[in-house]
mmCIF file of the C-alpha atoms, coordinates in Angstrom:
data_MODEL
# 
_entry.id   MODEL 
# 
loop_
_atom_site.group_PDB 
_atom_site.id 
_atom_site.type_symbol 
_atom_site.label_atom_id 
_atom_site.label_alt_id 
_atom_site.label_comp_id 
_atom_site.label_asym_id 
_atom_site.label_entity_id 
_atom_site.label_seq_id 
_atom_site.pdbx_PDB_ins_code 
_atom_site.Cartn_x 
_atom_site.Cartn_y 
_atom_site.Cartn_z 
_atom_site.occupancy 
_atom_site.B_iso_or_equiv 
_atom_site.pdbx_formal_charge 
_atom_site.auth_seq_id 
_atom_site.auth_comp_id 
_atom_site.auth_asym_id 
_atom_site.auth_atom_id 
_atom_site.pdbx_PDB_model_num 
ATOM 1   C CA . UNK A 1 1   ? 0.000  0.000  0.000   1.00 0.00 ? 1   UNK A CA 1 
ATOM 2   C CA . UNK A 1 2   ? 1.213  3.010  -0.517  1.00 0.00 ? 2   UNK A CA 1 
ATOM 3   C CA . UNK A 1 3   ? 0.503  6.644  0.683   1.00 0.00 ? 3   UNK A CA 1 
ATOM 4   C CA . UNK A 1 4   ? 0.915  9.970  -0.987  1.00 0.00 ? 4   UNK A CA 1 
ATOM 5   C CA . UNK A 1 5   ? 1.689  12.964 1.655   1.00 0.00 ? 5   UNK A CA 1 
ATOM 6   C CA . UNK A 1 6   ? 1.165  16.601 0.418   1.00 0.00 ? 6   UNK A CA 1 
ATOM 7   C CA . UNK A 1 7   ? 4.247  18.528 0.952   1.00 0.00 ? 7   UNK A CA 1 
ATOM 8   C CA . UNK A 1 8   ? 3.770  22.020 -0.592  1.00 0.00 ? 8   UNK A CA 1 
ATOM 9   C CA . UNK A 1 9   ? 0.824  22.879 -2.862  1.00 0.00 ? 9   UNK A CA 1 
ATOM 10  C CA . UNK A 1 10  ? 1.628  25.771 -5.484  1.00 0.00 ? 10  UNK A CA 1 
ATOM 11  C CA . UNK A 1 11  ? -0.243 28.474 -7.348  1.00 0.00 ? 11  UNK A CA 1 
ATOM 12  C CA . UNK A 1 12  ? 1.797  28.245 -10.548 1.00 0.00 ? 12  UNK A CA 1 
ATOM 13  C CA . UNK A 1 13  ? 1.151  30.094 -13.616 1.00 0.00 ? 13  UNK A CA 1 
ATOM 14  C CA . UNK A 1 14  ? 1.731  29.088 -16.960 1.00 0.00 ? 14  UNK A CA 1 
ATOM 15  C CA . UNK A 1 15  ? 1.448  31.849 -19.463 1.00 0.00 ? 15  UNK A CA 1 
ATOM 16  C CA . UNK A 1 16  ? 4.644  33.477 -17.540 1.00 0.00 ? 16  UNK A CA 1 
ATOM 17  C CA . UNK A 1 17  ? 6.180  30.463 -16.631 1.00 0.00 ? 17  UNK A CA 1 
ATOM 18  C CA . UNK A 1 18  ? 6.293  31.401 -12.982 1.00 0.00 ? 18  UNK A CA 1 
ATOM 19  C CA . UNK A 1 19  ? 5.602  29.934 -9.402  1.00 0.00 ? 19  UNK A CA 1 
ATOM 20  C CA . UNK A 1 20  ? 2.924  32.683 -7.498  1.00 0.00 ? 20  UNK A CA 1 
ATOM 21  C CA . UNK A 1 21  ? 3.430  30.724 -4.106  1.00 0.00 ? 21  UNK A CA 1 
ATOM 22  C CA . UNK A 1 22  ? 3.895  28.158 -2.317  1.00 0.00 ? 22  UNK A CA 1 
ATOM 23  C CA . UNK A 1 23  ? 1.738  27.023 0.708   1.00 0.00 ? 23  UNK A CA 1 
ATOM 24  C CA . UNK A 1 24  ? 3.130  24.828 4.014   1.00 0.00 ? 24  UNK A CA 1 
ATOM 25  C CA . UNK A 1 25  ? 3.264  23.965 7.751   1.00 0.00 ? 25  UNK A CA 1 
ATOM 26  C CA . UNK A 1 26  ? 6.202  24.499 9.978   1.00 0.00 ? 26  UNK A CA 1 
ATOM 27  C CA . UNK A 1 27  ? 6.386  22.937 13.396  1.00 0.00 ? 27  UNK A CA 1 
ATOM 28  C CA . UNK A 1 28  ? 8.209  23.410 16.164  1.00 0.00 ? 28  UNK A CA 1 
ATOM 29  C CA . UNK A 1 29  ? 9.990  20.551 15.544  1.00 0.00 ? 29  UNK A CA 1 
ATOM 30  C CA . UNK A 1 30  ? 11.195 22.057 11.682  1.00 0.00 ? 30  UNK A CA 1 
ATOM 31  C CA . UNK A 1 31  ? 14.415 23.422 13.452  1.00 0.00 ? 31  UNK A CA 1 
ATOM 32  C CA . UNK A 1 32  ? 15.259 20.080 14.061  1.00 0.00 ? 32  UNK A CA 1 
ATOM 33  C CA . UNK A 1 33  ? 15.935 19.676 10.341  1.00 0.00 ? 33  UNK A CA 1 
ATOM 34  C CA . UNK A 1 34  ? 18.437 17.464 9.157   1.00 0.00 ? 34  UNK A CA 1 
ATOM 35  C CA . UNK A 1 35  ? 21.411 19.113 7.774   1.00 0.00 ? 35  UNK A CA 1 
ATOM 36  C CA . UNK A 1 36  ? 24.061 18.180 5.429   1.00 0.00 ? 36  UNK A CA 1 
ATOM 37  C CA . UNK A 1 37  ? 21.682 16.731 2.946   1.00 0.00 ? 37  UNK A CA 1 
ATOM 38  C CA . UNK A 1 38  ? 22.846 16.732 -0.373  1.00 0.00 ? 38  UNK A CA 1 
ATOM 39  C CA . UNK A 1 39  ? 21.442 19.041 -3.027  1.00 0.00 ? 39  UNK A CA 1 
ATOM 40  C CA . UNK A 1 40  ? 19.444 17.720 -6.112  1.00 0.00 ? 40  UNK A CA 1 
ATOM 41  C CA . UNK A 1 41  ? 19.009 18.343 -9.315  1.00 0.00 ? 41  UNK A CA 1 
ATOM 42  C CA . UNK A 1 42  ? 16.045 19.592 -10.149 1.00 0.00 ? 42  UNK A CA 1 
ATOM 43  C CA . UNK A 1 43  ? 13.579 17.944 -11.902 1.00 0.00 ? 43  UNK A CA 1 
ATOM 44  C CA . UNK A 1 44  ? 10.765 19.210 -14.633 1.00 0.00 ? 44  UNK A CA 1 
ATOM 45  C CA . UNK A 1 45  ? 7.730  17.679 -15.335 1.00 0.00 ? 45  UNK A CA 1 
ATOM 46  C CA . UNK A 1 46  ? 5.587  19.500 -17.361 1.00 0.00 ? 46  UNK A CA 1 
ATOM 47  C CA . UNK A 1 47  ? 6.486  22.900 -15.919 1.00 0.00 ? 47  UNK A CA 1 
ATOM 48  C CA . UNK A 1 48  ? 8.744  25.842 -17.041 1.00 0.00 ? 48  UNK A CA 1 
ATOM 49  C CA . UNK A 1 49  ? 8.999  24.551 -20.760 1.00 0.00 ? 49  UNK A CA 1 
ATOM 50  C CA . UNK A 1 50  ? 10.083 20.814 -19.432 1.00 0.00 ? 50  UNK A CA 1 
ATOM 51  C CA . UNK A 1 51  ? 13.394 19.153 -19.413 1.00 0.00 ? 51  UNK A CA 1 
ATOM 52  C CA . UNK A 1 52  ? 14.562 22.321 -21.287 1.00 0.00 ? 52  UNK A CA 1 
ATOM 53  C CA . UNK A 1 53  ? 14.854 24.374 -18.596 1.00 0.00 ? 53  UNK A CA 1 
ATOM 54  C CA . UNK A 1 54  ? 17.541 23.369 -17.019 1.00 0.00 ? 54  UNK A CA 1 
ATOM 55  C CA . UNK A 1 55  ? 20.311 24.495 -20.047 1.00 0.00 ? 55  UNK A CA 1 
ATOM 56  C CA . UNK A 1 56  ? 17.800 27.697 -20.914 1.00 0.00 ? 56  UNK A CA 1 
ATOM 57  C CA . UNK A 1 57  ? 18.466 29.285 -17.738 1.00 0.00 ? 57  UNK A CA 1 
ATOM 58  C CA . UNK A 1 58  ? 22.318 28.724 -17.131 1.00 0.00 ? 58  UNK A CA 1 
ATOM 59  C CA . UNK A 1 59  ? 24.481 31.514 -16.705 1.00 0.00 ? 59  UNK A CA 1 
ATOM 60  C CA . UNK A 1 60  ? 25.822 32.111 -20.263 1.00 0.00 ? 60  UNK A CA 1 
ATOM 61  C CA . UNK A 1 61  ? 21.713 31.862 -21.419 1.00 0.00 ? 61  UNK A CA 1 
ATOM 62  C CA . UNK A 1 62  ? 20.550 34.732 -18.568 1.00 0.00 ? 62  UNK A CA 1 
ATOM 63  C CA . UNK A 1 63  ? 23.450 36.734 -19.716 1.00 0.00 ? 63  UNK A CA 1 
ATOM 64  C CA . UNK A 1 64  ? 21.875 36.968 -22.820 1.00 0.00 ? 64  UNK A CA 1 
ATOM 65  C CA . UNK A 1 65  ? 18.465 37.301 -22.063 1.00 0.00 ? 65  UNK A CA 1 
ATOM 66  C CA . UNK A 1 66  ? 19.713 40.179 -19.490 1.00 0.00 ? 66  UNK A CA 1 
ATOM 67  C CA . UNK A 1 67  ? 21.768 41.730 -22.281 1.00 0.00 ? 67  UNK A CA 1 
ATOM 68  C CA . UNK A 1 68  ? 18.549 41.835 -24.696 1.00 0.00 ? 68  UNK A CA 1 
ATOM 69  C CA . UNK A 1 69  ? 16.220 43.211 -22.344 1.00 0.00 ? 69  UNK A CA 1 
ATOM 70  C CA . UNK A 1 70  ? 19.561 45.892 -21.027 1.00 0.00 ? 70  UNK A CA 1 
ATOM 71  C CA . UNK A 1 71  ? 22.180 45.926 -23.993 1.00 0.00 ? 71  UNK A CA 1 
ATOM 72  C CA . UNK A 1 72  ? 25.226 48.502 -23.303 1.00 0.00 ? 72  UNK A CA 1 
ATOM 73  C CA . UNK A 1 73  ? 24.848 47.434 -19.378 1.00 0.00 ? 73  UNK A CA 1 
ATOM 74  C CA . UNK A 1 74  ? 28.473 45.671 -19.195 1.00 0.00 ? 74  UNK A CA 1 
ATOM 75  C CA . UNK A 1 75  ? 27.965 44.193 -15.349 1.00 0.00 ? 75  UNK A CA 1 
ATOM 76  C CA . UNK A 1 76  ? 26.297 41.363 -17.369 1.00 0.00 ? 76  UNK A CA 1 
ATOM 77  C CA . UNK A 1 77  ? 29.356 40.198 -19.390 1.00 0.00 ? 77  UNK A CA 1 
ATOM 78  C CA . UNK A 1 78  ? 30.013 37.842 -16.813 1.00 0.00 ? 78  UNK A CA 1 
ATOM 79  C CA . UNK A 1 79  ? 31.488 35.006 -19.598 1.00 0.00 ? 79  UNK A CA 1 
ATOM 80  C CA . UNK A 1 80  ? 33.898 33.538 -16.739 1.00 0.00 ? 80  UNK A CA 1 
ATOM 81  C CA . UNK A 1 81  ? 31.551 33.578 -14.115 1.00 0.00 ? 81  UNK A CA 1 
ATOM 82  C CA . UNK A 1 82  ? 30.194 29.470 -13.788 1.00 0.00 ? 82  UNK A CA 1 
ATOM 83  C CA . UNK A 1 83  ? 27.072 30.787 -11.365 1.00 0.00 ? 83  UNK A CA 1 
ATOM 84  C CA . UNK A 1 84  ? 24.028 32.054 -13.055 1.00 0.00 ? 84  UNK A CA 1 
ATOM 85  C CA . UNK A 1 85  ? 22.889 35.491 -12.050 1.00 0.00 ? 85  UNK A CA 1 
ATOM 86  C CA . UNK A 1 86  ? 19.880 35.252 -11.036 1.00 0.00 ? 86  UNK A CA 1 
ATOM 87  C CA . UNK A 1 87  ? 19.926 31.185 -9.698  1.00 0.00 ? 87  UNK A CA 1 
ATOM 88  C CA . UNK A 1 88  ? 16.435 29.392 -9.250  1.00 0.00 ? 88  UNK A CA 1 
ATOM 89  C CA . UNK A 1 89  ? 16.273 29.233 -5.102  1.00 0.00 ? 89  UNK A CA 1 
ATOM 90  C CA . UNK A 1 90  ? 12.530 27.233 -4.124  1.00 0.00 ? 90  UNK A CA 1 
ATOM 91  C CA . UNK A 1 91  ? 10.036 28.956 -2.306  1.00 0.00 ? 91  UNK A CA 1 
ATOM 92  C CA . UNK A 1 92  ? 9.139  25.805 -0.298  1.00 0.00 ? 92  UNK A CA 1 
ATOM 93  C CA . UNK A 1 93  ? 12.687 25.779 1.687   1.00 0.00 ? 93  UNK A CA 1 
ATOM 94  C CA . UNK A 1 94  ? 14.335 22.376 1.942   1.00 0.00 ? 94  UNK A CA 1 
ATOM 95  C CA . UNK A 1 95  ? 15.011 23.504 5.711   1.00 0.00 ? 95  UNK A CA 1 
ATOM 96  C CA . UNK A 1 96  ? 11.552 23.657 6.464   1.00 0.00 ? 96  UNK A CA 1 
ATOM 97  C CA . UNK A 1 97  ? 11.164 19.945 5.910   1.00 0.00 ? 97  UNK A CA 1 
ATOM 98  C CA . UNK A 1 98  ? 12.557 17.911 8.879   1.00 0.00 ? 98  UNK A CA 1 
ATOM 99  C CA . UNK A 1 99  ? 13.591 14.425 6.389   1.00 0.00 ? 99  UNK A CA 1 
ATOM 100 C CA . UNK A 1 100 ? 16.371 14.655 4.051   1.00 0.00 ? 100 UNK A CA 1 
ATOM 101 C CA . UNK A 1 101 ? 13.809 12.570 1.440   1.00 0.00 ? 101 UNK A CA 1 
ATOM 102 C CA . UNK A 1 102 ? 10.861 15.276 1.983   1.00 0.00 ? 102 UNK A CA 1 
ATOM 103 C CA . UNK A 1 103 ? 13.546 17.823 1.246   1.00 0.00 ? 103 UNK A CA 1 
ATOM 104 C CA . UNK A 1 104 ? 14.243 16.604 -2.161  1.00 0.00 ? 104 UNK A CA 1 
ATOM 105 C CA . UNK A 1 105 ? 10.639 17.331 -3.439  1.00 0.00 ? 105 UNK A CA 1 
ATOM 106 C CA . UNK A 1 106 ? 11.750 21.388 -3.138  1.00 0.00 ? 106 UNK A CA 1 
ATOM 107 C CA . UNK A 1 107 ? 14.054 20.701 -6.041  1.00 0.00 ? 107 UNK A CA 1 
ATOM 108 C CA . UNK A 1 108 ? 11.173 20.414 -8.751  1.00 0.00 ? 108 UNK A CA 1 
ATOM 109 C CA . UNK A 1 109 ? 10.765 23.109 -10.812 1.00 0.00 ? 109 UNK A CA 1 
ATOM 110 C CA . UNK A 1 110 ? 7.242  24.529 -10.091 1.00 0.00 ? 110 UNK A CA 1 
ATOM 111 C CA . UNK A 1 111 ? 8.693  25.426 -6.902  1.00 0.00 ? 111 UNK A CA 1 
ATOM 112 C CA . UNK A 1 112 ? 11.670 27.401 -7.470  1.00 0.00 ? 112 UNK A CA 1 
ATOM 113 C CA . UNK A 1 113 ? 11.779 31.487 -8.568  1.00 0.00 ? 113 UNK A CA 1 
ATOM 114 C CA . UNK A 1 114 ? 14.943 33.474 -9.794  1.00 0.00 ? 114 UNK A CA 1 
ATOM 115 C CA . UNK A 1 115 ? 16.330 34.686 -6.618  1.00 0.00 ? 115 UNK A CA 1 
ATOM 116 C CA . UNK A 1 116 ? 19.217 37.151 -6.547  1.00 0.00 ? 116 UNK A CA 1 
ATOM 117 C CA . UNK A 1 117 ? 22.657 35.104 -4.400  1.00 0.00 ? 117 UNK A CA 1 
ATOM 118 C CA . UNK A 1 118 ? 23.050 37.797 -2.393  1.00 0.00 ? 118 UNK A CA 1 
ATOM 119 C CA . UNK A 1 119 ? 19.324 38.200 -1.234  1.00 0.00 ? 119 UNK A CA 1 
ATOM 120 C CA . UNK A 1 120 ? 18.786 34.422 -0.879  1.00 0.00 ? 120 UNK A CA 1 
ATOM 121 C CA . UNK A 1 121 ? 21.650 33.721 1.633   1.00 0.00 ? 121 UNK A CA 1 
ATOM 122 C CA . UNK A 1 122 ? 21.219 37.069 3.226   1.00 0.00 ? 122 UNK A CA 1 
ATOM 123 C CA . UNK A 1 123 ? 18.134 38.757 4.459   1.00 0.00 ? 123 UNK A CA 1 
ATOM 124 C CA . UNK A 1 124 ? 15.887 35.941 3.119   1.00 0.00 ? 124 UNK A CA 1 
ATOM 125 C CA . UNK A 1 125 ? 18.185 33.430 4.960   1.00 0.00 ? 125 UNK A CA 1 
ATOM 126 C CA . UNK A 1 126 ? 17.327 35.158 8.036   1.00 0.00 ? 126 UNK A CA 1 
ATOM 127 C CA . UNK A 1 127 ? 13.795 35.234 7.182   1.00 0.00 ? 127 UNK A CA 1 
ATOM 128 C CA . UNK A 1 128 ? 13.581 31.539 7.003   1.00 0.00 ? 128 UNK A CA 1 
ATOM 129 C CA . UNK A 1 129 ? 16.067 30.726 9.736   1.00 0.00 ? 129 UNK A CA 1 
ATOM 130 C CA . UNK A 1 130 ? 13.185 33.312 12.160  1.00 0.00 ? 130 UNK A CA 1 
ATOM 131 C CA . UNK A 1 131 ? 9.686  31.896 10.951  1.00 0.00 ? 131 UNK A CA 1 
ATOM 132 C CA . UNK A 1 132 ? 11.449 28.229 12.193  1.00 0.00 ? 132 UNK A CA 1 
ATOM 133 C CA . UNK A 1 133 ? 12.996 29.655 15.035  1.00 0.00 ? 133 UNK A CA 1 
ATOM 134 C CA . UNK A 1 134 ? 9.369  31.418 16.189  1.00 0.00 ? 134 UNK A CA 1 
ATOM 135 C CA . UNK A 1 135 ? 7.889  27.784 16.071  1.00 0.00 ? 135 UNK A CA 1 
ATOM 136 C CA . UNK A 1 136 ? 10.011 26.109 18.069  1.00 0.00 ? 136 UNK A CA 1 
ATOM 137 C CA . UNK A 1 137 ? 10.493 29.048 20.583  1.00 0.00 ? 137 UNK A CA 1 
ATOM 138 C CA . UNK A 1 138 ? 6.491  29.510 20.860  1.00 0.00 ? 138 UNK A CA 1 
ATOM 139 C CA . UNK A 1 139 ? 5.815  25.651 20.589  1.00 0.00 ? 139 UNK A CA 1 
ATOM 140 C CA . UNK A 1 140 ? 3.636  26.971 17.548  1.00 0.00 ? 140 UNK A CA 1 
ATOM 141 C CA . UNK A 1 141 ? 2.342  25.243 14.401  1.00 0.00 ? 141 UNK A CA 1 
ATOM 142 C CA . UNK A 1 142 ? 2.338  27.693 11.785  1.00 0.00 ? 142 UNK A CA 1 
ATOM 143 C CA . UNK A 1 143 ? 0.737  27.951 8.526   1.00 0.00 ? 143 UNK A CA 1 
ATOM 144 C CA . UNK A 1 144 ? 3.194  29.760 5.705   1.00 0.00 ? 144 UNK A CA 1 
ATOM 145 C CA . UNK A 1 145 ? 2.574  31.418 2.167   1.00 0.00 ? 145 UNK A CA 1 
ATOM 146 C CA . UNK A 1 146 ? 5.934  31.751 0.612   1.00 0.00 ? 146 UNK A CA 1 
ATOM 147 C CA . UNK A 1 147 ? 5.183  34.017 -3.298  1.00 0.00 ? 147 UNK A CA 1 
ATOM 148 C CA . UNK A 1 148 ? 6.669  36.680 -5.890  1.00 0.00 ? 148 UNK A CA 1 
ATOM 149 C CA . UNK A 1 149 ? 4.933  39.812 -6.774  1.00 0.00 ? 149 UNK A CA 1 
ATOM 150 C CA . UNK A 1 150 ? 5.535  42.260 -9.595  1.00 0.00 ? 150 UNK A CA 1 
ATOM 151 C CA . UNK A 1 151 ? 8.965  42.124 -11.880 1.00 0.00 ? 151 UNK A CA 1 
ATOM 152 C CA . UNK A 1 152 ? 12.174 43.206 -10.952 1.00 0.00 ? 152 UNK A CA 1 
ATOM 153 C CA . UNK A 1 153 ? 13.550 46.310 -12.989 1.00 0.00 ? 153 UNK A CA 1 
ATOM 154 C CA . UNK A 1 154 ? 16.985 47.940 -13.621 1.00 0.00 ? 154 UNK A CA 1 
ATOM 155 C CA . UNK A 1 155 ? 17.485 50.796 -15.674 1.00 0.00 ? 155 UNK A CA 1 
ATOM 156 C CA . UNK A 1 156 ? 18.766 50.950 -19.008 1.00 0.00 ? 156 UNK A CA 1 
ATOM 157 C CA . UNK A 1 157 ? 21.443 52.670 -20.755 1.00 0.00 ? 157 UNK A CA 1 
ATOM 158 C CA . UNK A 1 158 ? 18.907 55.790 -20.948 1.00 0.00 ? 158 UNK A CA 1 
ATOM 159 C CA . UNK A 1 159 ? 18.006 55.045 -17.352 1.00 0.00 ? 159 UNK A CA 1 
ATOM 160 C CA . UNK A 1 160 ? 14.519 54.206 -17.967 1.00 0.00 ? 160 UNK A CA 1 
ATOM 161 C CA . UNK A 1 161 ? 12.832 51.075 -15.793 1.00 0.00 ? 161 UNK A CA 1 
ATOM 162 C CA . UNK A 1 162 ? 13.327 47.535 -18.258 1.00 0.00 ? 162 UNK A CA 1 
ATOM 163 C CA . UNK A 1 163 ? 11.715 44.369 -16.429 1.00 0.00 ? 163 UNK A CA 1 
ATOM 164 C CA . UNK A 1 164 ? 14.070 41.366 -16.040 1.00 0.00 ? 164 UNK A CA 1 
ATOM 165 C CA . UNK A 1 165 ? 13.373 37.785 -17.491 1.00 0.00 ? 165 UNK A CA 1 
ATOM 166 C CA . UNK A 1 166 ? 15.473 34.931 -17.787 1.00 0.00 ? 166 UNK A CA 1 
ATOM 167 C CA . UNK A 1 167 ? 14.123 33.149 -20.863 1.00 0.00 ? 167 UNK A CA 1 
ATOM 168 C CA . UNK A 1 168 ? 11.558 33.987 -23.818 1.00 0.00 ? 168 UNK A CA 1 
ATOM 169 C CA . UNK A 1 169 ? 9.032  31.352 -25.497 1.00 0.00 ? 169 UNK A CA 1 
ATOM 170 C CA . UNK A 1 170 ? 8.261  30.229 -28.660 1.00 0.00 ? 170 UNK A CA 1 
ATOM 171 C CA . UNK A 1 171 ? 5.882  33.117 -29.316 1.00 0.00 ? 171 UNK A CA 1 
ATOM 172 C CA . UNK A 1 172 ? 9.180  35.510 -28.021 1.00 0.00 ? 172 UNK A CA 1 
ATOM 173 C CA . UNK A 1 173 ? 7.231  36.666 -25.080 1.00 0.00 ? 173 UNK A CA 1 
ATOM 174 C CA . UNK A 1 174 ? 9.061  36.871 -22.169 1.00 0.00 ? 174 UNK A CA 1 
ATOM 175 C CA . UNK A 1 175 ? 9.034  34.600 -19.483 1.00 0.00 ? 175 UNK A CA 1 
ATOM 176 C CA . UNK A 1 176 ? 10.516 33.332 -15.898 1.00 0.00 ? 176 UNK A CA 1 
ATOM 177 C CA . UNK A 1 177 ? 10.095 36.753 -14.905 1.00 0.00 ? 177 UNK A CA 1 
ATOM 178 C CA . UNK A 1 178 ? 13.069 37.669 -11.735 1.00 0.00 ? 178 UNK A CA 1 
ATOM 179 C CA . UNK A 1 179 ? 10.255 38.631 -8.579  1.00 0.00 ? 179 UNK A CA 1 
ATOM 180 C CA . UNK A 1 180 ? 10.504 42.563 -7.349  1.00 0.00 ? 180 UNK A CA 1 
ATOM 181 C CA . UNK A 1 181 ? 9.166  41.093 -4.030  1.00 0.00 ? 181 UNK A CA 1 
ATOM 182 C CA . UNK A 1 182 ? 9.561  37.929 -1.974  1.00 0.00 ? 182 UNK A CA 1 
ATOM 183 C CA . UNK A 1 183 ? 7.339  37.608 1.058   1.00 0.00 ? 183 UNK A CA 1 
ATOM 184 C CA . UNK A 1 184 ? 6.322  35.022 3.776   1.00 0.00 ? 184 UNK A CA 1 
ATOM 185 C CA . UNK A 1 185 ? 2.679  35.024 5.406   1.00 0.00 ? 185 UNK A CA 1 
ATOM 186 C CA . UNK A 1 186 ? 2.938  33.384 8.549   1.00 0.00 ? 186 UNK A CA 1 
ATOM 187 C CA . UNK A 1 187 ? -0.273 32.551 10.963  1.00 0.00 ? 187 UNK A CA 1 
ATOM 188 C CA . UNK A 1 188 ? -0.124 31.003 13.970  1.00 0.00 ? 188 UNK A CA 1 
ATOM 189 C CA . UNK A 1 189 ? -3.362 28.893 13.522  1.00 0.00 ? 189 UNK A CA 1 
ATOM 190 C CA . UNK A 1 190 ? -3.889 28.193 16.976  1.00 0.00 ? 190 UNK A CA 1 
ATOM 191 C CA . UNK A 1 191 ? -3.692 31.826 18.557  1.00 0.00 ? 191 UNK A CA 1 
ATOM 192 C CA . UNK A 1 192 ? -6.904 34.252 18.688  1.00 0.00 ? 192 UNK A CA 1 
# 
């Protein structure tokens, strides 16, 4: 017999290729995760153009999709660099899951966004590393939406405002669109 648990159910949309949110629990037992687990690759499915995802949105592919949308801006001829730019981070965290095989199901691709490096392991880190922290402080179960909104922008050579995308479609619309906004609802569902 077998059993299927629901680990994070997601809002994803498919016109621009995109993951909305992401919905789960954290316990107070979450920052007990294990650590040292490995990282995946990620896998497809039918999301985010399939099993061509993965080589559309390396670093030598968002440099050029960057340099389309911004040409002149020379902080994207990053030809050396092996890291992509803008790396796909998942809005379900693999630290909020306490099993090193319920972790693995955050490396699908209907759960990851573009996430700037520096953002990811800084402020959002902390962000994370606090919601699990509450829990287990408070003895709290707590029900978390994890979601993008709007499109991040950088100006142009003429300084006007050019939304950022890492990948166009077949029709040439663009796509995988880099979030302006990350947030986190958190509610402690057992508190007036």
């Amino acid at each position: 017999m077998s059993h299927y648990y629901r680990q994070y159910p997601c809002v994803f949309d498919e016109i621009r290729q995109t993951t909305s949110y992401v919905e789960h629990t954290i316990t107070p037992a979450n920052i007990h995760y294990k650590h040292d687990v490995p990282r995946k690759n990620f896998t497809s499915g039918d999301f985010f153009g399939g099993a061509e995802t993965l080589t559309s949105l390396s670093s030598p592919k968002q440099i050029k999709a960057l340099s389309r949308i911004l040409p002149g801006k020379g902080f994207f001829d990053l030809r050396d660099s092996p890291k992509p730019i803008c790396p796909l981070w998942p809005l379900g965290c693999q630290s909020d899951l306490i099993f090193s095989n319920n972790k693995s199901s955050t490396f699908h691709y209907v759960n990851v966004v573009p996430q700037w490096q520096s953002f990811n392991a800084g402020n959002w880190s902390r962000i994370e590393d606090g919601v699990r922290q509450f829990a287990h402080d408070n003895n709290s179960t707590l029900l978390c939406w994890t979601g993008t909104w709007g499109v991040c922008t950088l100006p142009d050579v003429n300084n006007i405002q050019q939304e950022l995308y890492l990948k166009n479609d077949k029709q040439d619309n663009n796509v995988v669109p880099v979030p302006k906004l990350f947030y986190r609802i958190v509610i402690d569902a057992e508190s007036p």
